[in-house]
PDB file of C-alpha atoms and ligand atoms in Angstrom:
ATOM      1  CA  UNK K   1    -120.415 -72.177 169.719  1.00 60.00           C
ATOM      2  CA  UNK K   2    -117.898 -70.281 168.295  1.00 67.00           C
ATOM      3  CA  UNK K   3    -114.443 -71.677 167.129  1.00 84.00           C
ATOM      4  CA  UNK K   4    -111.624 -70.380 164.603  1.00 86.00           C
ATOM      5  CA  UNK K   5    -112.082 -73.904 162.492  1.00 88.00           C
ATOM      6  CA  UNK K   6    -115.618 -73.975 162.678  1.00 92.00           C
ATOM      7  CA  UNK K   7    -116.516 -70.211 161.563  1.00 92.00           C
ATOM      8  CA  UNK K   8    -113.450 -70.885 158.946  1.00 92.00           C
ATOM      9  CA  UNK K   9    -115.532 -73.918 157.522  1.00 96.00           C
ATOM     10  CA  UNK K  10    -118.595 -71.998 157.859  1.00 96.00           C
ATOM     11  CA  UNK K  11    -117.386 -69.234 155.709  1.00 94.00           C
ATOM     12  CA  UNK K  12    -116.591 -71.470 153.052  1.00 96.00           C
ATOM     13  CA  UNK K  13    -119.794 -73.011 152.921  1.00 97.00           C
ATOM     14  CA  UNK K  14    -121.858 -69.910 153.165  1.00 95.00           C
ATOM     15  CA  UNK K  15    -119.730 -69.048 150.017  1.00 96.00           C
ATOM     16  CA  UNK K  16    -120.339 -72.154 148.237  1.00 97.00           C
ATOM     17  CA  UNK K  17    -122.561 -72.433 145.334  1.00 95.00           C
ATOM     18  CA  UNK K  18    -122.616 -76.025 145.087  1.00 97.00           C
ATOM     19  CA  UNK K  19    -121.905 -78.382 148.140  1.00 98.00           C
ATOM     20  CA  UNK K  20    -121.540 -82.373 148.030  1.00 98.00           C
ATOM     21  CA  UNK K  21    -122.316 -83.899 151.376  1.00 98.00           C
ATOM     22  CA  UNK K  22    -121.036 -87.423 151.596  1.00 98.00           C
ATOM     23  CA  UNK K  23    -121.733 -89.207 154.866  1.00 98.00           C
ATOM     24  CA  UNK K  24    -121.457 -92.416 156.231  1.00 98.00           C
ATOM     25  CA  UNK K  25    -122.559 -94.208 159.585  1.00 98.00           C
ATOM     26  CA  UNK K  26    -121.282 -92.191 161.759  1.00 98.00           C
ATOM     27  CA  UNK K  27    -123.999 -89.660 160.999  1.00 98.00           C
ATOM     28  CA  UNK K  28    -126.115 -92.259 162.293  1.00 98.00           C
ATOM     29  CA  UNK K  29    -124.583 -93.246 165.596  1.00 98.00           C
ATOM     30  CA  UNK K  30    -126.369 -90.335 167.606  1.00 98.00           C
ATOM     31  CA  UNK K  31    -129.709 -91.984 166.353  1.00 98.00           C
ATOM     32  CA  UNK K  32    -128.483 -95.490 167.953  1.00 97.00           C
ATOM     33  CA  UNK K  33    -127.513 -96.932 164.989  1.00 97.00           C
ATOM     34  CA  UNK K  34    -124.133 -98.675 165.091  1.00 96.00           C
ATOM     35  CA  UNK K  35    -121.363 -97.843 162.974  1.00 96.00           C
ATOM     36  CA  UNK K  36    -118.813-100.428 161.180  1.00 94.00           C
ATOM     37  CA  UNK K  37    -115.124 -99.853 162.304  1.00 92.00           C
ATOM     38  CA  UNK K  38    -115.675 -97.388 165.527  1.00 84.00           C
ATOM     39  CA  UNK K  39    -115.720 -98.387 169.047  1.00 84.00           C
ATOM     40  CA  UNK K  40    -119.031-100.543 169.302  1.00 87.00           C
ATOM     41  CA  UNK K  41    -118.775-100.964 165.295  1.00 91.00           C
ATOM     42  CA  UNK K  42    -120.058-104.085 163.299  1.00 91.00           C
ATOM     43  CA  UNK K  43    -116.764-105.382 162.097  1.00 89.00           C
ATOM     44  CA  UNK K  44    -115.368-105.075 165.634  1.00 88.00           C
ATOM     45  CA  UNK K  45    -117.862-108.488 166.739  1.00 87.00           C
ATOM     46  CA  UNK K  46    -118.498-110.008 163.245  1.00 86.00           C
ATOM     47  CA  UNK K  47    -117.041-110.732 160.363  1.00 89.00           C
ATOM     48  CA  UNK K  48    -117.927-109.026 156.773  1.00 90.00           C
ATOM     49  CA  UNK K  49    -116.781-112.335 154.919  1.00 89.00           C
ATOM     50  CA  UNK K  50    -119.748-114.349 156.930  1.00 91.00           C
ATOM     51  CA  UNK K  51    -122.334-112.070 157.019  1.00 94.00           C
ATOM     52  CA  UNK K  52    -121.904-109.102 153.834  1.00 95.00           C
ATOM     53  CA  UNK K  53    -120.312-111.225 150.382  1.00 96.00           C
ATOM     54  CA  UNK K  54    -122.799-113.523 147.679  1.00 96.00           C
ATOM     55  CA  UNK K  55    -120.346-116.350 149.141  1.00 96.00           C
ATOM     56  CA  UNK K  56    -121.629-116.660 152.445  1.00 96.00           C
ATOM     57  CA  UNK K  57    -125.511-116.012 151.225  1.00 97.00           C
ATOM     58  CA  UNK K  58    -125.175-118.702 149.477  1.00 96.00           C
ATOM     59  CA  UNK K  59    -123.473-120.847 152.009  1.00 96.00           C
ATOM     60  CA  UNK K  60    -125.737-119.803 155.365  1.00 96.00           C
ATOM     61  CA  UNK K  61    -128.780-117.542 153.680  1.00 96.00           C
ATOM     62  CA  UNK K  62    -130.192-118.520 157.325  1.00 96.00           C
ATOM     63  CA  UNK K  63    -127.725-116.464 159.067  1.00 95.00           C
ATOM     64  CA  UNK K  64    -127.247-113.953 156.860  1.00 96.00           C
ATOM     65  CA  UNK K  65    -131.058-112.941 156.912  1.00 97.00           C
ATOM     66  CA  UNK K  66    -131.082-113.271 160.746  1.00 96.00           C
ATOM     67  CA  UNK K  67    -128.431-110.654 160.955  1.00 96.00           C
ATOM     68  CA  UNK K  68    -130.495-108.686 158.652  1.00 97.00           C
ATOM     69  CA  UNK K  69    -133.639-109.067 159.961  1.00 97.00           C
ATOM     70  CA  UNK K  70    -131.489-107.919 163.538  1.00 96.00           C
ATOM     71  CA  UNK K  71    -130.119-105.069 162.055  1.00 97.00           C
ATOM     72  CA  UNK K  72    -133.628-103.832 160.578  1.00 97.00           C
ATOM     73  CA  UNK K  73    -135.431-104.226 163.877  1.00 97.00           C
ATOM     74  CA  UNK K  74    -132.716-101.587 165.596  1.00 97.00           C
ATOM     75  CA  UNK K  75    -132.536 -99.550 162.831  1.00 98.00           C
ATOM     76  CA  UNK K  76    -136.707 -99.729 162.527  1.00 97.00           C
ATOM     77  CA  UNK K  77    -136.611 -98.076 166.530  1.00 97.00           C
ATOM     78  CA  UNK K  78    -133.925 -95.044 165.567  1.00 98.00           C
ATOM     79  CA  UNK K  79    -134.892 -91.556 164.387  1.00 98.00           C
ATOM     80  CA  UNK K  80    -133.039 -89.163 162.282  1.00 98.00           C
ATOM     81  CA  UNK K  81    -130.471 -86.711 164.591  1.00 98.00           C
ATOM     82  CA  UNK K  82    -130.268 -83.007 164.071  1.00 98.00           C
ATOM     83  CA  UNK K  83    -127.360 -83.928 161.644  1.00 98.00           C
ATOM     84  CA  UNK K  84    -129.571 -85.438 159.619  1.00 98.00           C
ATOM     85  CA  UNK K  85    -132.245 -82.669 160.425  1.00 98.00           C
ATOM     86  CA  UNK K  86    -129.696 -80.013 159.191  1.00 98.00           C
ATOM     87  CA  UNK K  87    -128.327 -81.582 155.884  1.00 98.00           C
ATOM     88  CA  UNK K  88    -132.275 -82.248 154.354  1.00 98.00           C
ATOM     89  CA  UNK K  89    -132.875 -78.611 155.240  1.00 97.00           C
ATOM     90  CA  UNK K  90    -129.555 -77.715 153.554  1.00 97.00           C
ATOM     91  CA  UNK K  91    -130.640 -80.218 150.604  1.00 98.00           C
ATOM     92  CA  UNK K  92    -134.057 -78.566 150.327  1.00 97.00           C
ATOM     93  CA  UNK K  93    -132.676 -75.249 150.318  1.00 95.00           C
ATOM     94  CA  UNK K  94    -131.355 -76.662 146.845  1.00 96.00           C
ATOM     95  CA  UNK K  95    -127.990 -75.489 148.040  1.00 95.00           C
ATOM     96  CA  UNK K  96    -126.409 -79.467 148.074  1.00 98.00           C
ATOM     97  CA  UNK K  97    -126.797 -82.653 146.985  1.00 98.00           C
ATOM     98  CA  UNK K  98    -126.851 -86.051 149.884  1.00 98.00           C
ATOM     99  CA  UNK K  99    -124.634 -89.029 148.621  1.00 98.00           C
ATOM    100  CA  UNK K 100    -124.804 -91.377 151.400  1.00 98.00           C
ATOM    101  CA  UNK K 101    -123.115 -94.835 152.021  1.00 98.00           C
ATOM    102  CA  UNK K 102    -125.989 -95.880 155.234  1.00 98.00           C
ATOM    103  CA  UNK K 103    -128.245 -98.559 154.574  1.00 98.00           C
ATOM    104  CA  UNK K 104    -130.436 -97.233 157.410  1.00 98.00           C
ATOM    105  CA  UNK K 105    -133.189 -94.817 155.533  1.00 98.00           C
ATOM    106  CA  UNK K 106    -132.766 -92.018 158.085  1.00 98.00           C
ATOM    107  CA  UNK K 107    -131.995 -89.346 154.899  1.00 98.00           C
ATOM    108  CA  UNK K 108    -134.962 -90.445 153.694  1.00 98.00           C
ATOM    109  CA  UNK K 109    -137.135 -90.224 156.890  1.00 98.00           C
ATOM    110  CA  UNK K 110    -135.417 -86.864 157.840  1.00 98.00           C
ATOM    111  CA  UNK K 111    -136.089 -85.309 153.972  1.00 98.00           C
ATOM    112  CA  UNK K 112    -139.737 -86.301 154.662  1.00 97.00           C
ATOM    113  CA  UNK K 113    -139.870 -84.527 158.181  1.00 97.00           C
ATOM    114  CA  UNK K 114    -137.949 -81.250 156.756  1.00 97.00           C
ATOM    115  CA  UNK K 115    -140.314 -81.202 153.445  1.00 97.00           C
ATOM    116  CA  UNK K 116    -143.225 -81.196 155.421  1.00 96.00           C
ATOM    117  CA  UNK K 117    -146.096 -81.373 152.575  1.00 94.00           C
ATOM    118  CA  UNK K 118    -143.984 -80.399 149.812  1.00 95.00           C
ATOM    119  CA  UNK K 119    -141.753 -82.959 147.527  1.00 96.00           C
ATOM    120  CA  UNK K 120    -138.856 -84.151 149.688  1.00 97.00           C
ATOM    121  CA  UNK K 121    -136.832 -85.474 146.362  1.00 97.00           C
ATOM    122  CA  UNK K 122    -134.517 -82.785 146.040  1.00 96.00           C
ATOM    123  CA  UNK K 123    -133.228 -83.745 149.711  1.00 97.00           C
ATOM    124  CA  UNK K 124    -133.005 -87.730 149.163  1.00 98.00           C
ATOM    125  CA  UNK K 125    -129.862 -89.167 148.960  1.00 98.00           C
ATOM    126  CA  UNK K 126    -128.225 -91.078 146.347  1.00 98.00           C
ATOM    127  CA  UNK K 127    -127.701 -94.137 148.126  1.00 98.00           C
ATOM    128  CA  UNK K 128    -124.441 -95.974 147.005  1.00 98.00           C
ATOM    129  CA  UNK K 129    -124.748 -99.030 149.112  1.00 98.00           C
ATOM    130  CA  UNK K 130    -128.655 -99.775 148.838  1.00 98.00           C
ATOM    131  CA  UNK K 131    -131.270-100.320 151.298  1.00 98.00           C
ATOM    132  CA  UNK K 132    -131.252-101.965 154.740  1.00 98.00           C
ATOM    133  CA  UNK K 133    -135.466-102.283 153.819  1.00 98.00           C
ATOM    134  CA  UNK K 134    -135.230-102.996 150.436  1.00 98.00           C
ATOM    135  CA  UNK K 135    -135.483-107.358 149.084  1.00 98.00           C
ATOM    136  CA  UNK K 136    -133.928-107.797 145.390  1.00 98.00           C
ATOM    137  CA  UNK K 137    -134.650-111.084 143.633  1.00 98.00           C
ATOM    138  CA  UNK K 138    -130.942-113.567 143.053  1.00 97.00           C
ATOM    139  CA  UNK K 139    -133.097-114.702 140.514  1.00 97.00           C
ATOM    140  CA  UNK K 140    -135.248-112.060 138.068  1.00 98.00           C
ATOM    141  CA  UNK K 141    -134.083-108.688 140.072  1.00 97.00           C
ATOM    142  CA  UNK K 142    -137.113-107.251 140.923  1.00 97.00           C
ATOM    143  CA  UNK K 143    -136.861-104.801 143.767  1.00 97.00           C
ATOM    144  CA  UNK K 144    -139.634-104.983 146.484  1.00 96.00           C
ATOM    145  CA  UNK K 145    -139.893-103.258 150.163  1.00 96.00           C
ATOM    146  CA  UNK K 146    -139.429-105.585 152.952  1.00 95.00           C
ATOM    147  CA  UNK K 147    -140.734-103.271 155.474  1.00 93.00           C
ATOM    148  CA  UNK K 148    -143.284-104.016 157.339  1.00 87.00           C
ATOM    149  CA  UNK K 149    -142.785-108.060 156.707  1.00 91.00           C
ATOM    150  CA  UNK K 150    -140.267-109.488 158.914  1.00 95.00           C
ATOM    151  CA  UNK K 151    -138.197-112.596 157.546  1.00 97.00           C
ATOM    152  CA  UNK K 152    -138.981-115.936 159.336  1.00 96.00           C
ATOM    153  CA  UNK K 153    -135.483-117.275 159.184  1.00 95.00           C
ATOM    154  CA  UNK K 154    -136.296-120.548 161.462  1.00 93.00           C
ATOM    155  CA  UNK K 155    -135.992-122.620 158.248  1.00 96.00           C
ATOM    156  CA  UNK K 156    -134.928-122.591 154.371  1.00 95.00           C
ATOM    157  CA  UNK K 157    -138.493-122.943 153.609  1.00 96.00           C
ATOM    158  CA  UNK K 158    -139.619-120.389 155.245  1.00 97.00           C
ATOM    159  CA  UNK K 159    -137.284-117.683 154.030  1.00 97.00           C
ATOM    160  CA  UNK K 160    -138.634-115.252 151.882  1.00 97.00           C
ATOM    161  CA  UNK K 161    -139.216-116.009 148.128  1.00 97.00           C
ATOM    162  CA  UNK K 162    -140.210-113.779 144.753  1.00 97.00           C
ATOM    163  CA  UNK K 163    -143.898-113.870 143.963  1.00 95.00           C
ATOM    164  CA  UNK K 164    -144.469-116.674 141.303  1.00 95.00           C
ATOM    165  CA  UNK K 165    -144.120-117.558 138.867  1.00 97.00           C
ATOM    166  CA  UNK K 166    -140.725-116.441 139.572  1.00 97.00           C
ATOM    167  CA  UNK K 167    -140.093-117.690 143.130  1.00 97.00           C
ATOM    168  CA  UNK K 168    -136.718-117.046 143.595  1.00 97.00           C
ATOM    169  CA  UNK K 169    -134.683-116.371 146.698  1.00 97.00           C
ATOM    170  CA  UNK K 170    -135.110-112.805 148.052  1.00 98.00           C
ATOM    171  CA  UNK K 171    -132.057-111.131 149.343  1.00 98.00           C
ATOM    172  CA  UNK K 172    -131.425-107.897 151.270  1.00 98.00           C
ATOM    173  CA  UNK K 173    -130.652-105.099 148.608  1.00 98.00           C
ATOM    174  CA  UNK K 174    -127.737-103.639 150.170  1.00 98.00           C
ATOM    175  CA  UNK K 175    -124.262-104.215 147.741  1.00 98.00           C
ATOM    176  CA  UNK K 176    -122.046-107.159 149.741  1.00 97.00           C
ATOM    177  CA  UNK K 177    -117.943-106.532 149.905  1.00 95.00           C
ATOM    178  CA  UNK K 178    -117.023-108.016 146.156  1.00 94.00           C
ATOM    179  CA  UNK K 179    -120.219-106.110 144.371  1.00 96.00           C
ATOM    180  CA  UNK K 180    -120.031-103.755 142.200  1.00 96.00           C
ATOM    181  CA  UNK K 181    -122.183-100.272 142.843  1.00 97.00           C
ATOM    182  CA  UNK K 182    -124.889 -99.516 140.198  1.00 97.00           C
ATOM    183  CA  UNK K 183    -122.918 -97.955 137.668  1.00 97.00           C
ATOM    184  CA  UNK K 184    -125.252 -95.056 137.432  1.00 98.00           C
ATOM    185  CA  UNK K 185    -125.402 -94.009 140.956  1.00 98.00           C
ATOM    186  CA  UNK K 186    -121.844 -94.197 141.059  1.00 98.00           C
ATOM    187  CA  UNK K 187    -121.570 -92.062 137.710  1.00 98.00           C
ATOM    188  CA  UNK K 188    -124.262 -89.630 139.416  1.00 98.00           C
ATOM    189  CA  UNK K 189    -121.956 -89.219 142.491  1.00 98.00           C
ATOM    190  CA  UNK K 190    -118.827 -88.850 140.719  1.00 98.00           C
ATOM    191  CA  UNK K 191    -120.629 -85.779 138.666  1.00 98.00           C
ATOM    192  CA  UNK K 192    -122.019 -84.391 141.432  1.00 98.00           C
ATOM    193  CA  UNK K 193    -118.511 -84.576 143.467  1.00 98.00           C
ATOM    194  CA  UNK K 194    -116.849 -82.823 140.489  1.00 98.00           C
ATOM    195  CA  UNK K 195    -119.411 -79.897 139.849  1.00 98.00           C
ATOM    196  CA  UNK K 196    -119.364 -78.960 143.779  1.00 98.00           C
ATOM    197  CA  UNK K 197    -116.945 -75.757 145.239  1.00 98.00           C
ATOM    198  CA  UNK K 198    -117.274 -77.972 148.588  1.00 98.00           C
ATOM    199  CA  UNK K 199    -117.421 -81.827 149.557  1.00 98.00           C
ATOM    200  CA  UNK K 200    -118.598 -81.964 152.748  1.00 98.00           C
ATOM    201  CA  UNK K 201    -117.632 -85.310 154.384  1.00 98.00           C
ATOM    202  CA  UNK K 202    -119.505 -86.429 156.969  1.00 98.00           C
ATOM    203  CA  UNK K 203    -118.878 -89.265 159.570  1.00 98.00           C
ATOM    204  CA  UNK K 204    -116.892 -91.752 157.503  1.00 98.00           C
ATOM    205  CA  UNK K 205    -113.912 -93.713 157.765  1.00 97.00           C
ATOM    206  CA  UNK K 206    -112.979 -93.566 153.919  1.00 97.00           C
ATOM    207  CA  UNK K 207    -112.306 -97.068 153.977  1.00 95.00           C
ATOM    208  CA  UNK K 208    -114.269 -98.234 151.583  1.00 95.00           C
ATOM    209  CA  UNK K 209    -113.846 -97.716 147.968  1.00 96.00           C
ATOM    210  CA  UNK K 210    -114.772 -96.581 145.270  1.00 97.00           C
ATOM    211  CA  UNK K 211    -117.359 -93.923 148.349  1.00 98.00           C
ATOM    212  CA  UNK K 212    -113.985 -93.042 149.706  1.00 98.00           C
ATOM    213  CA  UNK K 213    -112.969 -91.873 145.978  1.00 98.00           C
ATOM    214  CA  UNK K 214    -115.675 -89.377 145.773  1.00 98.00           C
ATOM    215  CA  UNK K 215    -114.104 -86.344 148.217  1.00 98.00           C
ATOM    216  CA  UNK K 216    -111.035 -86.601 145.600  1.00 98.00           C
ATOM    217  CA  UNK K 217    -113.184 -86.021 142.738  1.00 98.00           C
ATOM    218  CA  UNK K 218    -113.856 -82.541 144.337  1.00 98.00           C
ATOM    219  CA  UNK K 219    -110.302 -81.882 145.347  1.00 98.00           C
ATOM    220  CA  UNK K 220    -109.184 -83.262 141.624  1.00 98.00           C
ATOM    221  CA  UNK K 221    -111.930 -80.305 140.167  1.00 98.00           C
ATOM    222  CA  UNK K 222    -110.346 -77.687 142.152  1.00 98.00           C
ATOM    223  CA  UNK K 223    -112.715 -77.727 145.113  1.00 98.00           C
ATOM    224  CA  UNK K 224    -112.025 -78.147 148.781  1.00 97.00           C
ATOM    225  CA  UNK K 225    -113.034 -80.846 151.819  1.00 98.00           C
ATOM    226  CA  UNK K 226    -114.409 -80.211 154.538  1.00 98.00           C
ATOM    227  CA  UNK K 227    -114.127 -83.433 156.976  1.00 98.00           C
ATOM    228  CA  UNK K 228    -116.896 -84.063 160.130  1.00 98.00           C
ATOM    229  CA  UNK K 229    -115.870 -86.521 162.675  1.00 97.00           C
ATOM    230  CA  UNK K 230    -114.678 -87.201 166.085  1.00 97.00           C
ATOM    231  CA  UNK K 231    -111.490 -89.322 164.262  1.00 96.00           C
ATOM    232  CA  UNK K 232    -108.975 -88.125 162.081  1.00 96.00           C
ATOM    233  CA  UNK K 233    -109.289 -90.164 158.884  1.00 96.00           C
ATOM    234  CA  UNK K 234    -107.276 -90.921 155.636  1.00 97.00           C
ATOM    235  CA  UNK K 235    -108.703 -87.956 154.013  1.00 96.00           C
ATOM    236  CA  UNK K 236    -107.825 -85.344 157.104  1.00 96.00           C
ATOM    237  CA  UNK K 237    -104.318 -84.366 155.727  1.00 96.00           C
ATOM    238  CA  UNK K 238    -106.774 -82.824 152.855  1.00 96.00           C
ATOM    239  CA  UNK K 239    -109.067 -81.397 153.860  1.00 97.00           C
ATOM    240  CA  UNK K 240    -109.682 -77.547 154.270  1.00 96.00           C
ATOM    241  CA  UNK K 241    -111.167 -77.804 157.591  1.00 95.00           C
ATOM    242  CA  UNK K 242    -111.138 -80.859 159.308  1.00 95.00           C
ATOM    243  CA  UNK K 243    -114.244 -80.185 162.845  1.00 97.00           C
ATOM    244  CA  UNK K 244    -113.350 -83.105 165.006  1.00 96.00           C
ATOM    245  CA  UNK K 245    -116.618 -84.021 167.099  1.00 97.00           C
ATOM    246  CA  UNK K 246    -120.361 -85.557 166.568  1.00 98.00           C
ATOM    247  CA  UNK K 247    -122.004 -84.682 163.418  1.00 98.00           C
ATOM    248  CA  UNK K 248    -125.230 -84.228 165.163  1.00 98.00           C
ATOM    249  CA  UNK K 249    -123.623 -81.149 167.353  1.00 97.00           C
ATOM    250  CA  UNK K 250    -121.451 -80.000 164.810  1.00 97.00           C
ATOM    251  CA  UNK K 251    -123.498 -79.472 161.879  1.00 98.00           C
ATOM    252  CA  UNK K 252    -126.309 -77.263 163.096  1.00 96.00           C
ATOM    253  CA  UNK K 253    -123.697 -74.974 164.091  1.00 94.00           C
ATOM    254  CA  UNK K 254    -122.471 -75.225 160.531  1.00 95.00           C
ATOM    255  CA  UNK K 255    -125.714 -74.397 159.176  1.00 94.00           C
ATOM    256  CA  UNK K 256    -127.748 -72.984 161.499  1.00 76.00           C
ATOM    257  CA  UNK K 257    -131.398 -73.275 160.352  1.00 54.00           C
ATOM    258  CA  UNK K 258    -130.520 -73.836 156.798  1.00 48.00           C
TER     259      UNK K 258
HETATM  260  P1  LIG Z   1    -117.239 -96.748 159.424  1.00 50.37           P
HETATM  261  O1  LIG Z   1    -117.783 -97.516 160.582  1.00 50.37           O
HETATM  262  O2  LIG Z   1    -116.102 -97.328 158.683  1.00 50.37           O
HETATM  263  O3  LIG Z   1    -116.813 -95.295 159.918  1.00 50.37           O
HETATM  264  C1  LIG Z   1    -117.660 -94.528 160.731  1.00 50.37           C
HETATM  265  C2  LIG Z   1    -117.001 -93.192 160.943  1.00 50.37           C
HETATM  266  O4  LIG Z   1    -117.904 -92.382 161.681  1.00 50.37           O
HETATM  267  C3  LIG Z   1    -115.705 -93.257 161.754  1.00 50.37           C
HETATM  268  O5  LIG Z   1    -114.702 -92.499 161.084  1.00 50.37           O
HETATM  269  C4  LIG Z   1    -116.075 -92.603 163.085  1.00 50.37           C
HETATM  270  O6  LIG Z   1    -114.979 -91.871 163.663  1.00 50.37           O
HETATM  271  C5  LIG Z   1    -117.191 -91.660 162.656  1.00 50.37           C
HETATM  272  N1  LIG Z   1    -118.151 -91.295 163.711  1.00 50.37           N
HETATM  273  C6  LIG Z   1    -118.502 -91.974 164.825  1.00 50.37           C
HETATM  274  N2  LIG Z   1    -119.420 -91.306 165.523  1.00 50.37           N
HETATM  275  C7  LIG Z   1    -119.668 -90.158 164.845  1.00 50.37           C
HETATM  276  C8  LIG Z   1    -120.534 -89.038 165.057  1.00 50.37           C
HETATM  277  N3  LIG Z   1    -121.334 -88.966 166.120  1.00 50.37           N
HETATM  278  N4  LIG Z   1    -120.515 -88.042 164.145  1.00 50.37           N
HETATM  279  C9  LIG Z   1    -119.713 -88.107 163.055  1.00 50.37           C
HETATM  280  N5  LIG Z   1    -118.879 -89.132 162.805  1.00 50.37           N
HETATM  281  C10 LIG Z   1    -118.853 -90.150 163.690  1.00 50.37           C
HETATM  282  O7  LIG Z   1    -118.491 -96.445 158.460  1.00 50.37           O
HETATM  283  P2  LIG Z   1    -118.468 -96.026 156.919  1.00 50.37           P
HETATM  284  O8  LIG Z   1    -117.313 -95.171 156.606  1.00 50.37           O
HETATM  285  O9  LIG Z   1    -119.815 -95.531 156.604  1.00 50.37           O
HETATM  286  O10 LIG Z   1    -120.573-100.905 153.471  1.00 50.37           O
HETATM  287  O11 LIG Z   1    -118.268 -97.437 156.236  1.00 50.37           O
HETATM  288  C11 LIG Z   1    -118.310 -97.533 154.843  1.00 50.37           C
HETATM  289  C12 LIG Z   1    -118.945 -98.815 154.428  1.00 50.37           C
HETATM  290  O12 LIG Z   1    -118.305 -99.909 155.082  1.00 50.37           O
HETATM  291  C13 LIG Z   1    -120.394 -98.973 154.840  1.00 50.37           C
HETATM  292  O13 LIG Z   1    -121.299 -98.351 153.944  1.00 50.37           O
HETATM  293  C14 LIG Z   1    -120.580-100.461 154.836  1.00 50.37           C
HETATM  294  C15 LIG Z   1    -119.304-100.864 155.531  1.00 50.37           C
HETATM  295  O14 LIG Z   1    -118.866-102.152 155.258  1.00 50.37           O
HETATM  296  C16 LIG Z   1    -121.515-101.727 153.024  1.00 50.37           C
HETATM  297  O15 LIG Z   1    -122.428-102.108 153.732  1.00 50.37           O
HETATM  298  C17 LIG Z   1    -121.365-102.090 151.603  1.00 50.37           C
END
């Protein structure tokens, strides 16, 4: 594939000595997973104030871990796309660091495939928004992997609970709309945004703050955007290049075989 924008953007990555990627859901809609605000998105058929706050957990927890326990089983039958192929390869290469907004684990499943036997950490994500997988304690905290044990919602009683003598309500540990991020992930972004040449956006609205914030952080340094998705979004009018189409085509022609 060869286009003016493309080999423009590829010449500026090739010259970068630090890249940011920052991606969102859209990276994951080639690997079936649905997105939030595009055509077939989340928002579209439900509503975030039902489903995604500490209000309406503690309202319906029933229908809030149904949805969840919904959204793991799709997400638990997707695989990572060559998007997500290219950027642990690019990540491995030590060349960039992954900031990701998805819930989904498909960073980490891809930074496993691409590492092969070796340690996969240096292409794992920092992961703003949490885990899709993960079950925090609303009482003590503790983190524990839900994978692998699907929630019985049928009743309160059988809902998950914290191993005693704690025993308090499990939740999913993915940050609800009116959260705050964990301060240090959010500090490690922001530091990583400011120290790359490039910020490589990747399928995301920029909707959401303070994710959306972290591209700027880049520009702010004196670095440039480069923007991946089939939309124009907020951020567009900024960015260097802006490669309008699927992430999963568009980025192995970025990187080749990184
Ligand atoms: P959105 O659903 O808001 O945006 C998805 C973006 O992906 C859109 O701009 C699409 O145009 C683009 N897109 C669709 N298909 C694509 C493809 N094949 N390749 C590349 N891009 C594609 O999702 P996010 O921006 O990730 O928060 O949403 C941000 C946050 O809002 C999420 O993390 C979630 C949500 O509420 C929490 O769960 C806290």
């Amino acid at each position: 594939m060869s286009d003016p924008a493309l080999d423009a953007a590829r010449a500026r990555l090739e010259r970068a000595r630090r890249i940011v990627v920052l991606t969102g859901a859209g990276i994951s809609a080639e690997s079936g997973v649905p997105t939030f605000r595009g055509e077939g998105g989340l928002w579209r058929s439900h509503r975030p104030e039902e489903l995604a706050t500490p209000q309406a957990f503690a309202r319906d927890p029933l229908l809030v871990w149904r949805w969840y326990q919904w959204r793991r089983d799709l997400v638990a039958g997707c695989a990572p796309n060559p998007g997500h192929d290219t950027l642990a390869r690019l990540a491995l290469s030590g060349r960039a660091d992954l900031v990701t907004q998805n819930v989904d684990g498909l960073h980490e499943l891809a930074a496993r495939r691409a590492a092969g036997n070796a340690d996969p950490s240096p292409a794992l994500p920092l992961t703003l928004h949490g885990s899709l997988f993960g079950n925090r304690c609303t009482r003590c905290g503790r983190r524990t992997d839900g994978r692998g044990t699907p929630v019985d919602a049928t009743s309160i009683d059988t809902l998950p609970r914290c191993a005693e003598p704690c025993g308090g309500r499990l939740r999913p540990d993915v940050v609800w709309f009116g959260e705050v991020l964990d301060p240090d992930v959010l500090s490690r972004a922001f530091s990583l945004a400011v120290a790359a040449e490039v910020c490589l956006v990747v399928g995301t609205s920029t909707m959401v703050q303070p994710a959306a914030s972290i591209p700027l952080a880049t520009l702010r340094a004196g670095g440039s955007l480069v923007e991946v998705n089939p939309e124009p979004t907020p951020l567009s009018p900024y960015a260097a290049a802006s490669l309008h189409g699927p992430a999963g085509e568009l980025l192995p022609h970025l990187f080749g075989k990184a």
